[in-house]
Amino acid sequence: MLSKTLLLSNTYMPPLSFFAGLLWSESYVIDEEENYEKQSFRNRAWILTSQGVQTLSVPVIQTDGNHTSMKRIKICNIQKWQRDHWRSLCTAYGNSPYFLYYRDELEVFFSRSYEYLWTLNEDLLDFFVKKLKIQAHRIDYNLWLKNSMESIKSDGIKSEDTLYKQQRWRSFPAEKKSMIFQDLHVLSASSKKATTLPFLPYITTFEAKLQDWGHLSIMDLLCNLGPDAVDYLKKDINLDHW
């Protein structure tokens, strides 16, 4: 059963759980008002290497301290993070079945100059959505927010502000039939938390025994399975288990 609309965080090379949610949704929204959270998938991605799982972290500058919104997070380009990330990707996936198919397009993201993390993440998301041929359509955040508020008011819920403050609608009543909506903020928020989705192992360049395959970046799945990545996500994940 498809979830109607999925609310997601702006995320760096998102994990498998992110795209599993997209495949089981009719539409999705990227939260444009949430604050940046340290040690989260917003600027981190996990890849699988010969030495095990490696974390790729984009260095950032919080222009407004701990309350900096995602759209105002700047990338600290003094550090040679693009060079380092690209080298790590080439080393990890150079011998994978499909890396060469995507290499030229991917390299652009690690050679182009980016000032804001939001823009980098958006460009990468567009790339992965196209390669996976995601059918869910993206809804404009402001339009979604306006419709959500109207829906709440029409159903007689008066605590709009309370609902909004509780982690961007996590407490949105699931029984509302007019706008059923799933929130993956929990899944894309912290790399320290285990996902709740049962991801099964798949064939990779390096042998690995992981407790949580759902944390790996979609980059790993795409480079190893190519077009079959979508079949893996559809076959092994069912959001009815949430």
Coordinates of C-alpha atoms in Angstrom, one line a residue:
M1 CA 0.0 0.0 0.0
L2 CA 1.4 3.4 -1.0
S3 CA 1.8 6.2 1.5
K4 CA 0.4 9.3 -0.1
T5 CA 3.0 11.9 0.8
L6 CA 6.4 11.5 2.4
L7 CA 8.3 14.2 4.3
L8 CA 12.1 13.9 4.0
S9 CA 15.2 15.8 5.1
N10 CA 17.7 17.3 2.7
T11 CA 20.4 14.6 2.8
Y12 CA 23.9 13.9 1.4
M13 CA 24.0 10.9 -0.9
P14 CA 20.9 9.5 0.9
P15 CA 20.8 6.1 2.5
L16 CA 18.7 3.1 1.2
S17 CA 15.9 3.8 3.7
F18 CA 15.4 7.2 2.0
F19 CA 14.8 5.7 -1.4
A20 CA 12.8 2.8 -0.1
G21 CA 10.4 5.4 1.2
L22 CA 10.2 7.1 -2.2
L23 CA 9.4 3.9 -3.9
W24 CA 6.5 3.3 -1.6
S25 CA 5.1 6.8 -1.9
E26 CA 2.9 8.6 -4.4
S27 CA 4.7 11.9 -3.6
Y28 CA 7.3 13.5 -1.4
V29 CA 8.4 16.8 0.2
I30 CA 11.8 18.0 1.2
D31 CA 11.6 20.0 4.5
E32 CA 12.9 23.5 3.8
E33 CA 12.6 24.8 7.3
E34 CA 14.3 22.3 9.5
N35 CA 17.5 23.1 11.3
Y36 CA 20.8 21.4 10.6
E37 CA 21.6 18.5 12.9
K38 CA 25.2 17.4 13.6
Q39 CA 26.3 13.9 13.0
S40 CA 23.4 13.2 10.7
F41 CA 22.8 12.0 7.1
R42 CA 22.4 15.7 6.2
N43 CA 26.1 16.0 5.6
R44 CA 27.2 12.3 6.0
A45 CA 27.1 9.2 3.8
W46 CA 28.2 5.6 4.5
I47 CA 30.0 3.7 1.8
L48 CA 31.4 0.1 1.8
T49 CA 35.2 -0.3 1.3
S50 CA 37.7 -3.0 1.6
Q51 CA 38.3 -1.9 5.2
G52 CA 34.6 -1.9 6.1
V53 CA 32.1 1.0 6.3
Q54 CA 33.6 4.4 5.7
T55 CA 31.9 7.7 6.6
L56 CA 32.1 10.5 4.1
S57 CA 31.4 13.8 5.8
V58 CA 31.0 17.2 4.1
P59 CA 32.6 19.9 6.3
V60 CA 30.1 22.7 7.1
I61 CA 29.8 26.1 8.6
Q62 CA 26.8 26.8 10.8
T63 CA 26.2 30.5 10.0
D64 CA 23.7 30.8 12.8
G65 CA 25.2 28.5 15.4
N66 CA 23.2 25.5 16.5
H67 CA 20.0 26.9 15.1
T68 CA 21.1 27.2 11.5
S69 CA 18.5 26.1 9.0
M70 CA 19.5 23.6 6.4
K71 CA 19.3 26.2 3.6
R72 CA 21.8 28.4 5.4
I73 CA 24.4 25.8 6.0
K74 CA 27.6 26.6 4.1
I75 CA 30.2 24.2 3.0
C76 CA 33.7 24.7 4.3
N77 CA 35.6 24.5 1.1
I78 CA 39.0 25.3 2.7
Q79 CA 39.2 21.5 3.3
K80 CA 39.7 19.4 0.2
W81 CA 36.6 17.3 0.9
Q82 CA 35.6 16.9 -2.8
R83 CA 38.9 15.5 -3.8
D84 CA 38.9 13.1 -0.8
H85 CA 35.4 12.0 -1.3
W86 CA 35.9 11.3 -5.0
R87 CA 39.1 9.4 -4.4
S88 CA 37.3 7.3 -1.8
L89 CA 34.4 6.6 -4.2
C90 CA 36.8 5.6 -7.0
T91 CA 38.7 3.3 -4.6
A92 CA 35.5 1.7 -3.2
Y93 CA 33.6 1.3 -6.4
G94 CA 36.2 1.3 -9.2
N95 CA 35.8 -2.4 -9.6
S96 CA 32.1 -2.6 -9.1
P97 CA 29.9 -3.6 -12.0
Y98 CA 28.2 -0.2 -12.7
F99 CA 30.5 2.5 -11.4
L100 CA 31.9 3.2 -14.9
Y101 CA 28.4 3.8 -16.3
Y102 CA 27.9 6.7 -13.8
R103 CA 31.5 7.9 -13.3
D104 CA 31.5 10.9 -15.6
E105 CA 28.2 12.2 -14.4
L106 CA 29.1 11.7 -10.7
E107 CA 32.5 13.3 -11.0
V108 CA 30.8 16.6 -11.8
F109 CA 29.5 16.8 -8.2
F110 CA 33.0 16.6 -6.9
S111 CA 34.6 19.1 -9.2
R112 CA 31.9 21.8 -9.3
S113 CA 32.1 24.5 -6.7
Y114 CA 29.3 24.5 -4.1
E115 CA 28.7 27.2 -1.5
Y116 CA 25.7 25.6 0.3
L117 CA 25.1 22.1 1.4
W118 CA 21.5 22.3 0.4
T119 CA 22.4 22.9 -3.2
L120 CA 24.8 20.0 -3.3
N121 CA 22.3 17.6 -1.8
E122 CA 19.6 18.7 -4.1
D123 CA 21.8 18.1 -7.2
L124 CA 22.7 14.6 -6.0
L125 CA 19.1 13.8 -5.2
D126 CA 18.0 14.8 -8.7
F127 CA 20.7 12.5 -10.1
F128 CA 19.7 9.5 -8.0
V129 CA 16.0 10.0 -8.6
K130 CA 16.6 10.0 -12.4
K131 CA 18.9 7.0 -12.4
L132 CA 16.4 5.0 -10.2
K133 CA 13.5 6.2 -12.3
I134 CA 11.5 7.1 -9.1
Q135 CA 7.9 7.6 -10.0
A136 CA 6.9 9.6 -6.9
H137 CA 6.6 13.2 -7.8
R138 CA 8.0 16.0 -5.7
I139 CA 5.6 18.5 -4.1
D140 CA 6.7 22.1 -3.5
Y141 CA 7.2 22.5 0.3
N142 CA 5.3 25.8 0.7
L143 CA 2.3 24.4 -1.2
W144 CA 2.4 21.2 0.8
L145 CA 2.6 23.3 4.1
K146 CA -0.3 25.5 3.0
N147 CA -2.5 22.5 2.1
S148 CA -1.6 20.7 5.3
M149 CA -2.6 23.7 7.4
E150 CA -5.9 23.9 5.6
S151 CA -6.5 20.2 6.0
I152 CA -5.9 20.5 9.8
K153 CA -8.2 23.4 10.1
S154 CA -11.0 21.7 8.1
D155 CA -10.8 18.7 10.5
G156 CA -11.2 20.9 13.5
I157 CA -7.6 20.5 14.9
K158 CA -6.7 23.7 16.7
S159 CA -3.2 23.0 17.8
E160 CA -1.5 23.7 14.5
D161 CA 1.5 25.3 16.1
T162 CA 2.0 22.4 18.5
L163 CA 1.9 19.9 15.7
Y164 CA 4.3 21.9 13.6
K165 CA 6.9 22.2 16.4
Q166 CA 6.9 18.5 17.1
Q167 CA 9.6 17.6 14.6
R168 CA 7.9 18.8 11.5
W169 CA 4.6 17.0 11.7
R170 CA 5.8 13.7 13.2
S171 CA 2.7 13.8 15.3
F172 CA 0.4 14.3 12.3
P173 CA -2.5 12.0 13.0
A174 CA -2.1 8.9 10.8
E175 CA -5.9 8.2 10.9
K176 CA -6.6 11.4 8.9
K177 CA -7.9 10.0 5.6
S178 CA -7.8 13.4 3.8
M179 CA -4.0 13.5 4.0
I180 CA -2.2 10.4 5.1
F181 CA 1.4 11.1 5.3
Q182 CA 4.6 9.4 6.4
D183 CA 7.6 11.1 7.9
L184 CA 11.2 9.8 7.3
H185 CA 12.9 12.4 9.4
V186 CA 13.7 9.7 12.0
L187 CA 15.3 7.5 9.4
S188 CA 17.4 10.3 7.8
A189 CA 18.2 12.2 11.0
S190 CA 21.0 10.3 12.8
S191 CA 23.6 7.9 11.6
K192 CA 23.7 6.5 15.2
K193 CA 20.1 5.3 15.1
A194 CA 19.2 2.0 13.5
T195 CA 16.6 2.1 10.8
T196 CA 13.4 0.2 11.3
L197 CA 13.3 -1.3 7.8
P198 CA 14.5 -4.8 7.2
F199 CA 17.1 -4.4 4.5
L200 CA 18.6 -7.7 3.3
P201 CA 22.3 -8.1 2.2
Y202 CA 23.0 -7.8 -1.6
I203 CA 26.0 -8.6 -3.7
T204 CA 28.8 -6.1 -3.2
T205 CA 32.4 -5.7 -4.3
F206 CA 33.6 -6.4 -0.8
E207 CA 32.2 -9.0 1.6
A208 CA 30.5 -7.4 4.5
K209 CA 28.5 -8.4 7.5
L210 CA 26.4 -5.4 8.5
Q211 CA 23.7 -5.0 11.1
D212 CA 22.0 -2.3 9.2
W213 CA 22.3 -2.2 5.4
G214 CA 19.7 0.5 5.3
H215 CA 22.3 3.0 6.4
L216 CA 24.5 2.6 3.4
S217 CA 24.4 5.3 0.8
I218 CA 22.3 4.7 -2.3
M219 CA 25.7 5.1 -4.1
D220 CA 26.7 1.7 -2.9
L221 CA 23.5 0.0 -4.2
L222 CA 23.6 1.8 -7.5
C223 CA 27.2 1.0 -8.2
N224 CA 26.8 -2.7 -7.4
L225 CA 23.3 -3.4 -8.8
G226 CA 22.8 -0.7 -11.4
P227 CA 19.3 -0.8 -12.8
D228 CA 18.4 -3.7 -10.5
A229 CA 18.7 -1.4 -7.5
V230 CA 15.0 -0.6 -7.7
D231 CA 14.0 -4.2 -7.9
Y232 CA 16.0 -4.9 -4.7
L233 CA 14.3 -2.0 -2.9
K234 CA 10.8 -3.0 -4.1
K235 CA 11.3 -6.7 -3.3
D236 CA 12.9 -6.5 0.1
I237 CA 11.2 -3.5 1.6
N238 CA 7.6 -3.1 2.6
L239 CA 6.6 0.0 4.4
D240 CA 3.5 -1.7 5.8
H241 CA 5.9 -3.1 8.4
W242 CA 6.5 0.4 9.8

